[in-house]
Coordinates of C-alpha atoms in Angstrom, one line a residue:
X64 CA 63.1 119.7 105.4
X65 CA 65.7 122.2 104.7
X66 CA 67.6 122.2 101.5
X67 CA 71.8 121.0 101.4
X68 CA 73.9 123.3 100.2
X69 CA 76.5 120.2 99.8
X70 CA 75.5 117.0 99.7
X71 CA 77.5 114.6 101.5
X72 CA 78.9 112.6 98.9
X73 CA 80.1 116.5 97.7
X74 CA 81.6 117.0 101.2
X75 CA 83.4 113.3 101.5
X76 CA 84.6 114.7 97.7
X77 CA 86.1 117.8 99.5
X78 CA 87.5 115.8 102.2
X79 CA 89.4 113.6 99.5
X80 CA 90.5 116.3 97.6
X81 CA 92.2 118.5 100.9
X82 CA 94.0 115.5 102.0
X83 CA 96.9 115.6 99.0
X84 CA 96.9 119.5 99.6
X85 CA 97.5 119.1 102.9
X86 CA 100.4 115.9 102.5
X87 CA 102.3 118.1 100.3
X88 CA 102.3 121.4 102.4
X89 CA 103.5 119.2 105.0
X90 CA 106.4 117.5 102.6
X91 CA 107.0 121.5 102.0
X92 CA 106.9 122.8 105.4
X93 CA 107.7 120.7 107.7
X94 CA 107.8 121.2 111.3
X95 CA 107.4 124.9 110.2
X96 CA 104.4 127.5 110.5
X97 CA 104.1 130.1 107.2
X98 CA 101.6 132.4 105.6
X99 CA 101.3 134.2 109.3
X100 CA 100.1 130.8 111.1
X101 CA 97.4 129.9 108.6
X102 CA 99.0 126.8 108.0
X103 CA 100.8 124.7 110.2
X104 CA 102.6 121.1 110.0
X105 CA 104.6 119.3 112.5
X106 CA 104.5 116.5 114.9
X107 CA 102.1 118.0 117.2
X108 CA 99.7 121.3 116.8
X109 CA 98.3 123.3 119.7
X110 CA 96.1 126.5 119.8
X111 CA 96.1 127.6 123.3
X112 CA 93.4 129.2 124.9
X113 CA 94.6 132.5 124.8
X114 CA 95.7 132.4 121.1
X115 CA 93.6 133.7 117.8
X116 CA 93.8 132.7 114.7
X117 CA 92.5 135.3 112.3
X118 CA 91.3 133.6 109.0
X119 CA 91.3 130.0 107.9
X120 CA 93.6 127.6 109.5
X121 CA 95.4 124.3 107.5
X122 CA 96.5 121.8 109.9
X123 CA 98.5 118.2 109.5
X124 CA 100.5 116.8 112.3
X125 CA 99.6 113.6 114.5
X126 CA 97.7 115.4 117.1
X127 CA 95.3 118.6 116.4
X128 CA 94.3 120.9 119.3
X129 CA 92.2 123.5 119.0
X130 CA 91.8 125.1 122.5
X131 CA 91.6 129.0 121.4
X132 CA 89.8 130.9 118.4
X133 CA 90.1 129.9 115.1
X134 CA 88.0 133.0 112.8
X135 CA 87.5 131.4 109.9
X136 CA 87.6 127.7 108.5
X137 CA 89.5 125.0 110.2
X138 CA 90.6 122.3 108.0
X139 CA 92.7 119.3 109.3
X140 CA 93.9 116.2 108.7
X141 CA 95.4 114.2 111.7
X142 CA 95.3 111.2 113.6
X143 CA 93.4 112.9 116.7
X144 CA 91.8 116.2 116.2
X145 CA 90.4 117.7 119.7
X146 CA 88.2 120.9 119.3
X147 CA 87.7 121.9 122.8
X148 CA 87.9 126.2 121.9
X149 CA 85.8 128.1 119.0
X150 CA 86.0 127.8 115.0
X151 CA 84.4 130.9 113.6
X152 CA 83.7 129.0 110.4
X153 CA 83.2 125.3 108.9
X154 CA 84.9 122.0 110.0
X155 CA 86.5 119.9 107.4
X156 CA 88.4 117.0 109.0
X157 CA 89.6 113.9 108.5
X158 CA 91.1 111.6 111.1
X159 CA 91.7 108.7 113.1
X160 CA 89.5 110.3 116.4
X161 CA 87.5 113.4 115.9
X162 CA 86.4 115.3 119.2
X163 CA 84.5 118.2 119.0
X164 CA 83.5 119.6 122.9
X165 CA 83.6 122.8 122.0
X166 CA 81.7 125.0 119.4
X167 CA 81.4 125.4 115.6
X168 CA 79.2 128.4 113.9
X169 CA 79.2 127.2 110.6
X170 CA 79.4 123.5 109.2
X171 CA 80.9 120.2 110.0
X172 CA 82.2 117.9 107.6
X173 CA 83.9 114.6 108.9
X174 CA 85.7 111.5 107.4
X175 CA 87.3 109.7 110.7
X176 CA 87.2 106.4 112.7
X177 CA 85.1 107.4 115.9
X178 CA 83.5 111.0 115.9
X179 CA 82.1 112.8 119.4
X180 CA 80.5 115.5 119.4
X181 CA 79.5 116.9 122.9
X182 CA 80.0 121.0 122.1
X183 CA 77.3 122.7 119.7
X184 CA 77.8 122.6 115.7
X185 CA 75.8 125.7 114.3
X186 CA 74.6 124.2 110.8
X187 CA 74.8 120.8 109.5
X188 CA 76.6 117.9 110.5
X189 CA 78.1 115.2 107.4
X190 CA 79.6 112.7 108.8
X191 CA 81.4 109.7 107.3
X192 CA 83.0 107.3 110.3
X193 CA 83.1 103.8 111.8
X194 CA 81.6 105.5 114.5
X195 CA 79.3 108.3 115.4
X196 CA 78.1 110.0 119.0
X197 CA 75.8 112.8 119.6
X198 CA 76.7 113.0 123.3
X199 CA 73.8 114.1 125.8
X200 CA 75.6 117.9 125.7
X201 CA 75.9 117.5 121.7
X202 CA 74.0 119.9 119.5
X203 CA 73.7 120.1 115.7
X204 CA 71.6 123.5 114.9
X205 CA 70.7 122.3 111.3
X206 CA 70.7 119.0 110.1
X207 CA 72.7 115.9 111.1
X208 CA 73.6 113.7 107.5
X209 CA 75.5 110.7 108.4
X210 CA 76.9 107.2 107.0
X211 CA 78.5 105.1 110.1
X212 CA 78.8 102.0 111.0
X213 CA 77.3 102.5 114.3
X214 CA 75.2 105.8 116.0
X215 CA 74.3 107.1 118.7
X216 CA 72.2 110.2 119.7
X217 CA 71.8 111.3 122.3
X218 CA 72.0 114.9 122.0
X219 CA 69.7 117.7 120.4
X220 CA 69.3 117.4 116.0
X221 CA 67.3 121.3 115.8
X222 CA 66.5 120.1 112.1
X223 CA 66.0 116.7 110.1
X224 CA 68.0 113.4 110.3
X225 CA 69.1 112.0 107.4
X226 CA 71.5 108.7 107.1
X227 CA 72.4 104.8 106.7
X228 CA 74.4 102.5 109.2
X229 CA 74.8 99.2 110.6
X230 CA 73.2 100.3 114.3
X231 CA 71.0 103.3 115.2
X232 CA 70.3 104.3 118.9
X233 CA 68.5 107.7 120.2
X234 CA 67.6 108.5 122.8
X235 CA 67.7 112.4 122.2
X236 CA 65.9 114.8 120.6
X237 CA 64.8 115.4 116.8
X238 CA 63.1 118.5 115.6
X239 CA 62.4 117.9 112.0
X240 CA 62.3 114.4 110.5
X241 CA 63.5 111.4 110.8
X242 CA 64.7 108.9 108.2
X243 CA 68.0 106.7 108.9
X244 CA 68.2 103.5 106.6
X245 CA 69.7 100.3 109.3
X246 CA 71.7 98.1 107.1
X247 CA 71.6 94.4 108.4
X248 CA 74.2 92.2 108.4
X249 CA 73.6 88.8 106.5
X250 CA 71.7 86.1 108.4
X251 CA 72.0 82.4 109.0
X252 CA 70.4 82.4 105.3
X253 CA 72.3 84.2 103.8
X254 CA 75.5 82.6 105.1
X255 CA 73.4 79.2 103.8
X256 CA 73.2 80.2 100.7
X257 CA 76.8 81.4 100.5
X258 CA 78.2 77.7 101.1
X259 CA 75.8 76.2 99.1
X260 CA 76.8 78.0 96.1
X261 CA 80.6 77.0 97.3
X262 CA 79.6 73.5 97.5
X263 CA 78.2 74.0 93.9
X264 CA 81.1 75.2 92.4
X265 CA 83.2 72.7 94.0
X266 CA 81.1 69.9 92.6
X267 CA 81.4 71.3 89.3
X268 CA 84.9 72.3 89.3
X269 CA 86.0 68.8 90.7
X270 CA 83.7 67.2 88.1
X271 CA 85.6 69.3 85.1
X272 CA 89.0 68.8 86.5
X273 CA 88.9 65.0 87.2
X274 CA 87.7 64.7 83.3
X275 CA 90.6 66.3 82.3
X276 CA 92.7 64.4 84.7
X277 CA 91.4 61.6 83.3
X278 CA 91.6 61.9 79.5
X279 CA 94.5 64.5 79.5
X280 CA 97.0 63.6 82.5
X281 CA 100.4 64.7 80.7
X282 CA 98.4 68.2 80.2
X283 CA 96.9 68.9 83.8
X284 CA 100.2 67.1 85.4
X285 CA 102.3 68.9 83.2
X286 CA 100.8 72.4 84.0
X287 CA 100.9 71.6 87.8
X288 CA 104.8 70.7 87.6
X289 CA 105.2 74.1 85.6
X290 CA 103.2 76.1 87.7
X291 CA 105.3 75.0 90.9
X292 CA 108.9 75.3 89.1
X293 CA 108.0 78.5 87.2
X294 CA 105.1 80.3 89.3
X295 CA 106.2 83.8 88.3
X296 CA 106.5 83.1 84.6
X297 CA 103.0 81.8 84.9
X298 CA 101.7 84.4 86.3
X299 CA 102.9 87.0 83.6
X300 CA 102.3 84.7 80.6
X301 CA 99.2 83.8 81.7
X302 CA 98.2 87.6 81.6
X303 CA 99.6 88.1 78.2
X304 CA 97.7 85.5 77.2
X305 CA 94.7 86.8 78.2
X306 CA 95.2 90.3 77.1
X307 CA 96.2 88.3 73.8
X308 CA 92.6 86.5 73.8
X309 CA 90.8 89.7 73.9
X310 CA 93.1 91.6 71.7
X311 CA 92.7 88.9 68.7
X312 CA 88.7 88.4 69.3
X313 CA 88.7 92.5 69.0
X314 CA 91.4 92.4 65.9
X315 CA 89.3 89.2 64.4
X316 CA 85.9 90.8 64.6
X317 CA 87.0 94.4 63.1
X318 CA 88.4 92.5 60.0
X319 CA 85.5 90.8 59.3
X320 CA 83.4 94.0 59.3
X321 CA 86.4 95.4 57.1
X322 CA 85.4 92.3 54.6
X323 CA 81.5 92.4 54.9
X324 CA 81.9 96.5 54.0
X325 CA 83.4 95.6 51.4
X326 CA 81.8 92.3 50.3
X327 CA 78.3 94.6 50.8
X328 CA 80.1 97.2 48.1
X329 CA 80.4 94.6 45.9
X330 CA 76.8 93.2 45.9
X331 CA 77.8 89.9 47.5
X332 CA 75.0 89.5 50.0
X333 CA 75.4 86.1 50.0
X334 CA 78.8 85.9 50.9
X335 CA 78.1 88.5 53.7
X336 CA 75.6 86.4 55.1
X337 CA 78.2 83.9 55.3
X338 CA 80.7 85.6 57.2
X339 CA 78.6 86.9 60.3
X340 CA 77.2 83.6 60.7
X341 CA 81.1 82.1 60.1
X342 CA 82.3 84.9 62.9
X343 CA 79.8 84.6 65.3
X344 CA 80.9 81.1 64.9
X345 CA 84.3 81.9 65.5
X346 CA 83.4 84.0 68.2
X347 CA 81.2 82.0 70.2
X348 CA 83.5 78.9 70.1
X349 CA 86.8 80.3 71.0
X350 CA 84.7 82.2 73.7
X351 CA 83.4 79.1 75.1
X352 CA 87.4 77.2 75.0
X353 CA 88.2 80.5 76.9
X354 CA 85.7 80.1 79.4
X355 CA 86.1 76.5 79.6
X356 CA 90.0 77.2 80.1
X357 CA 90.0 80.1 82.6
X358 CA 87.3 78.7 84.8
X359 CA 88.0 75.1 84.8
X360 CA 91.3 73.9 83.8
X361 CA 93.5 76.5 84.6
X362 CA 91.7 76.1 88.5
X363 CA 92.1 72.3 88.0
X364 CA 96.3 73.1 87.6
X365 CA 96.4 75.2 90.5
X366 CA 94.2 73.5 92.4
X367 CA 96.4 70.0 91.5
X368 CA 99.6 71.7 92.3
X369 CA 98.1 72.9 96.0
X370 CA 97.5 69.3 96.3
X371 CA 100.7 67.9 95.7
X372 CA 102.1 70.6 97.7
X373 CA 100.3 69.4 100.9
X374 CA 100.3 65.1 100.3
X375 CA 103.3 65.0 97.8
X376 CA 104.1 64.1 94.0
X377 CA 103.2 60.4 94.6
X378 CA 100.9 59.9 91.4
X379 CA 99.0 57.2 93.0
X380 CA 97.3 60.3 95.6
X381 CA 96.6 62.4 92.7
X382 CA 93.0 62.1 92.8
X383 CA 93.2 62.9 96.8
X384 CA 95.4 65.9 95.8
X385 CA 93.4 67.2 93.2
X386 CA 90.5 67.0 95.2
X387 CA 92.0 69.2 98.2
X388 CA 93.6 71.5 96.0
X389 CA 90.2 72.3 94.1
X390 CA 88.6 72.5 97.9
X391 CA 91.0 75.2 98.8
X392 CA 90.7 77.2 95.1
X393 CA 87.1 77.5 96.2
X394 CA 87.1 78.2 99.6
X395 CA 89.6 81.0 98.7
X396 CA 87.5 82.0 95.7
X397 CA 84.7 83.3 97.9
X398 CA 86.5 85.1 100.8
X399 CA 84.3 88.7 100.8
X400 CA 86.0 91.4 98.7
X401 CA 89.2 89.3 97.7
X402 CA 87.8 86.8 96.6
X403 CA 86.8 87.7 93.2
X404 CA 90.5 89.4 92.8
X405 CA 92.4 86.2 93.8
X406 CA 89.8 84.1 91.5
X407 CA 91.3 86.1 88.9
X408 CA 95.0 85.6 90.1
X409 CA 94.8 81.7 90.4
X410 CA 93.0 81.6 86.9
X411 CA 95.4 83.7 85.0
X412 CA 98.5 81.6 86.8
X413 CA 96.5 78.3 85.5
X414 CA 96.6 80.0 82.0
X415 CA 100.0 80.7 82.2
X416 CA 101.1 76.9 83.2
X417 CA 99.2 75.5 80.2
X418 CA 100.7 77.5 77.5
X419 CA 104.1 77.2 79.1
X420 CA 103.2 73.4 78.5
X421 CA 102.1 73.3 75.6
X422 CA 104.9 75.8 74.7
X423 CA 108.4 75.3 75.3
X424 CA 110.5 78.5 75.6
X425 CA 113.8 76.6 75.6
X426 CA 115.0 74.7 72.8
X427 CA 116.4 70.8 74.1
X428 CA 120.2 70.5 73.9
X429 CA 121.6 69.1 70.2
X430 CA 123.0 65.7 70.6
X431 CA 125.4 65.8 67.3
X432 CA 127.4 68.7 70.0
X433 CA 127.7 65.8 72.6
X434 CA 129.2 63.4 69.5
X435 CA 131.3 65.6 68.1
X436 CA 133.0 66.6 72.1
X437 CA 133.3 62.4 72.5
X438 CA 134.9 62.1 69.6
X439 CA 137.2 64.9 69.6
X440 CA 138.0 64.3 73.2
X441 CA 138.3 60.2 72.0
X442 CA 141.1 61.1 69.2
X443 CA 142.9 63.7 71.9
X444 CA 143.2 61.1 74.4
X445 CA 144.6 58.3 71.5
X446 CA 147.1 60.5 70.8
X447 CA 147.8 61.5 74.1
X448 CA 148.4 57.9 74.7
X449 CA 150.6 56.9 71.3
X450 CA 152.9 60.4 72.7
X451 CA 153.4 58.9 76.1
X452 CA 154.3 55.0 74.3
X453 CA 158.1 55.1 74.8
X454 CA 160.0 53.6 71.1
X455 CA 161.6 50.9 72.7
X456 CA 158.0 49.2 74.0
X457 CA 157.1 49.5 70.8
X458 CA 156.6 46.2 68.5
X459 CA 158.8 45.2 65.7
X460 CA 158.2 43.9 62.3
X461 CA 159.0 40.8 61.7
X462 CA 161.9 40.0 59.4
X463 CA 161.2 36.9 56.9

């Protein structure tokens, strides 16, 4: 098997690192071609047959065609790149649709959705795309290195085969060897297992949160009716309050190895013993109120707000209404690859409800004010009244 020069991790690496290069000579040059054609930007980019570019060539635009000579390297970055004439050099693409019908001497590296290749590539072949084809006219004169979603070859591979994807079909030819890892999507059993741990978690999470419900009501209630009338707030004290956690355990644990130091300098083993066995006390517990807080409660409020969201504030459905709401905190707990991230969110907005419960930001109106204005207003109005009390309604004394 012949040796890489770059692996293809290396050449995805050099695909990442043109595209910024290329995004800001197009923000430069717009719509213009400088350096003597050897980079070009615009809306559409066209090498006709009969033109030759001598050197490297830097194109960005929305649609790359490459119908002449290009001498030296050819990188581009567009959403269809067609390379129907000659690159003297290497290939270093990335795109929506990558066709290559016509020939390249040196290397090609490619980062696109759907690849063909139905000209001749004179060394090796990287490619990184959705899709890959090795059309029956396709040849790769060194070795093909690929990680797709799907391939095909049908072509000629003069050297090894090297790669992983999701489906793997050839019916052409391979001269050196052949190793291409097929990656399986998850069975019935995994899927099983998926929804049984989801039916786990709801079980336990409903347990946890009807507990509270039970014992604490004003708490979990309270949160809920926070959460719903102040969801941003949550949100942002809830992360501050987390960042606070960790912070304190950090600050917490760094003074107590300040005080063993110095309890150790002293000759008071004793009283260092002591301490670690009093901070990994410390520790442990408030990590275990944390954990209990973040994963149970704090889904418990959100879940109980969903609920009253979809049947209403009627306290007599609560139980229905915290049951849905922790059904639908789970369920969107394990959607693939979001999941995790909006676990997070919906714990650190739970967070945020319970310490804006437990802590009110605004103080409750004074009532002596509310005296005072009644009886100001009360002594305004009496005199009002005596002013407007003509002096001839008014009784006389008496006389003995």
């Amino acid at each position: 098997m012949a040796p890489y020069r770059r692996p293809l991790r290396t050449s995805l690496w050099v695909i990442v690192a043109a595209v910024p290069v290329l995004v800001a000579a197009a923000l430069v040059f717009d719509q213009q071609t400088r350096l003597g054609g050897k980079l070009r930007a615009g809306g559409q980019i066209v090498i006709p047959p009969q033109e030759t570019v001598q050197g490297d060539l830097y194109a960005m635009g929305g649609d790359v065609r490459i119908e002449g000579t290009v001498e030296g390297d050819l990188v581009a970055m567009s959403g269809q790149v067609q390379v129907s004439g000659a690159v003297g050099g290497d290939l270093l693409v990335a795109g929506g649709t990558v066709d290559i019908s016509g020939q390249v001497d040196g290397d090609a590296r490619v980062g696109a959705g759907q690849l063909t290749v139905g000209g001749s590539i004179g060394e090796d072949l990287f490619a990184g795309t959705g899709q890959a084809t090795i059309t029956s006219s396709g040849e790769v004169g060194e070795d093909f290195v690929f990680g797709t979603g799907q391939t095909t070859l049908d072509g000629q591979v003069a050297d090894d085969v090297l790669g992983g994807t999701g489906r793997y079909v050839r019916r052409g030819s391979v001269g050196g060897t052949e190793d291409v890892t097929i990656t399986r999507r998850k069975d019935d059993r995994a899927a099983a297992g998926v929804l049984l741990d989801a039916l786990q978690r709801f079980l336990s999470l409903l347990a946890v949160a009807a507990l509270f419900l039970w014992l604490a009501p004003r708490i979990v209630e309270g949160a809920a009716d926070t959460l719903r009338r102040r969801s941003l707030a949550s949100l942002g004290v809830g992360a501050l309050g987390a960042v606070a956690a960790v912070v304190g355990v950090v600050a917490f644990v760094f003074i107590a190895a300040l005080v063993g130091i110095a309890l150790g300098l002293l000759r008071l083993e004793d009283l260092v013993g002591v301490l670690i066995f009093g901070t990994a006390t410390a520790v442990t517990g408030f990590a275990f109120v944390v954990y209990v807080a973040l994963g149970f409660v704090a889904q418990a409020v959100v879940g109980l707000m969903l609920g009253r969201l979809a049947l209403g504030a009627d306290r007599r459905l609560r139980w229905w209404a915290l049951a849905l709401g922790v059904l639908a905190v789970v369920l969107v707990s394990i959607i693939p690859i979001v999941g995790p991230f909006l676990g997070l969110i919906i714990s650190v907005l739970g967070l945020g409800a319970l310490i804006l419960e437990f802590w009110p930001w605004r103080p409750a109106p004074q009532p002596a004010r509310a005296t005072r204005t009644t009886r100001t207003t009360g002594a305004r109005r009496k005199t009002a009244a005596t002013r407007k009390t003509p002096a001839s309604r008014r009784p006389r004394p008496r006389k003995r």
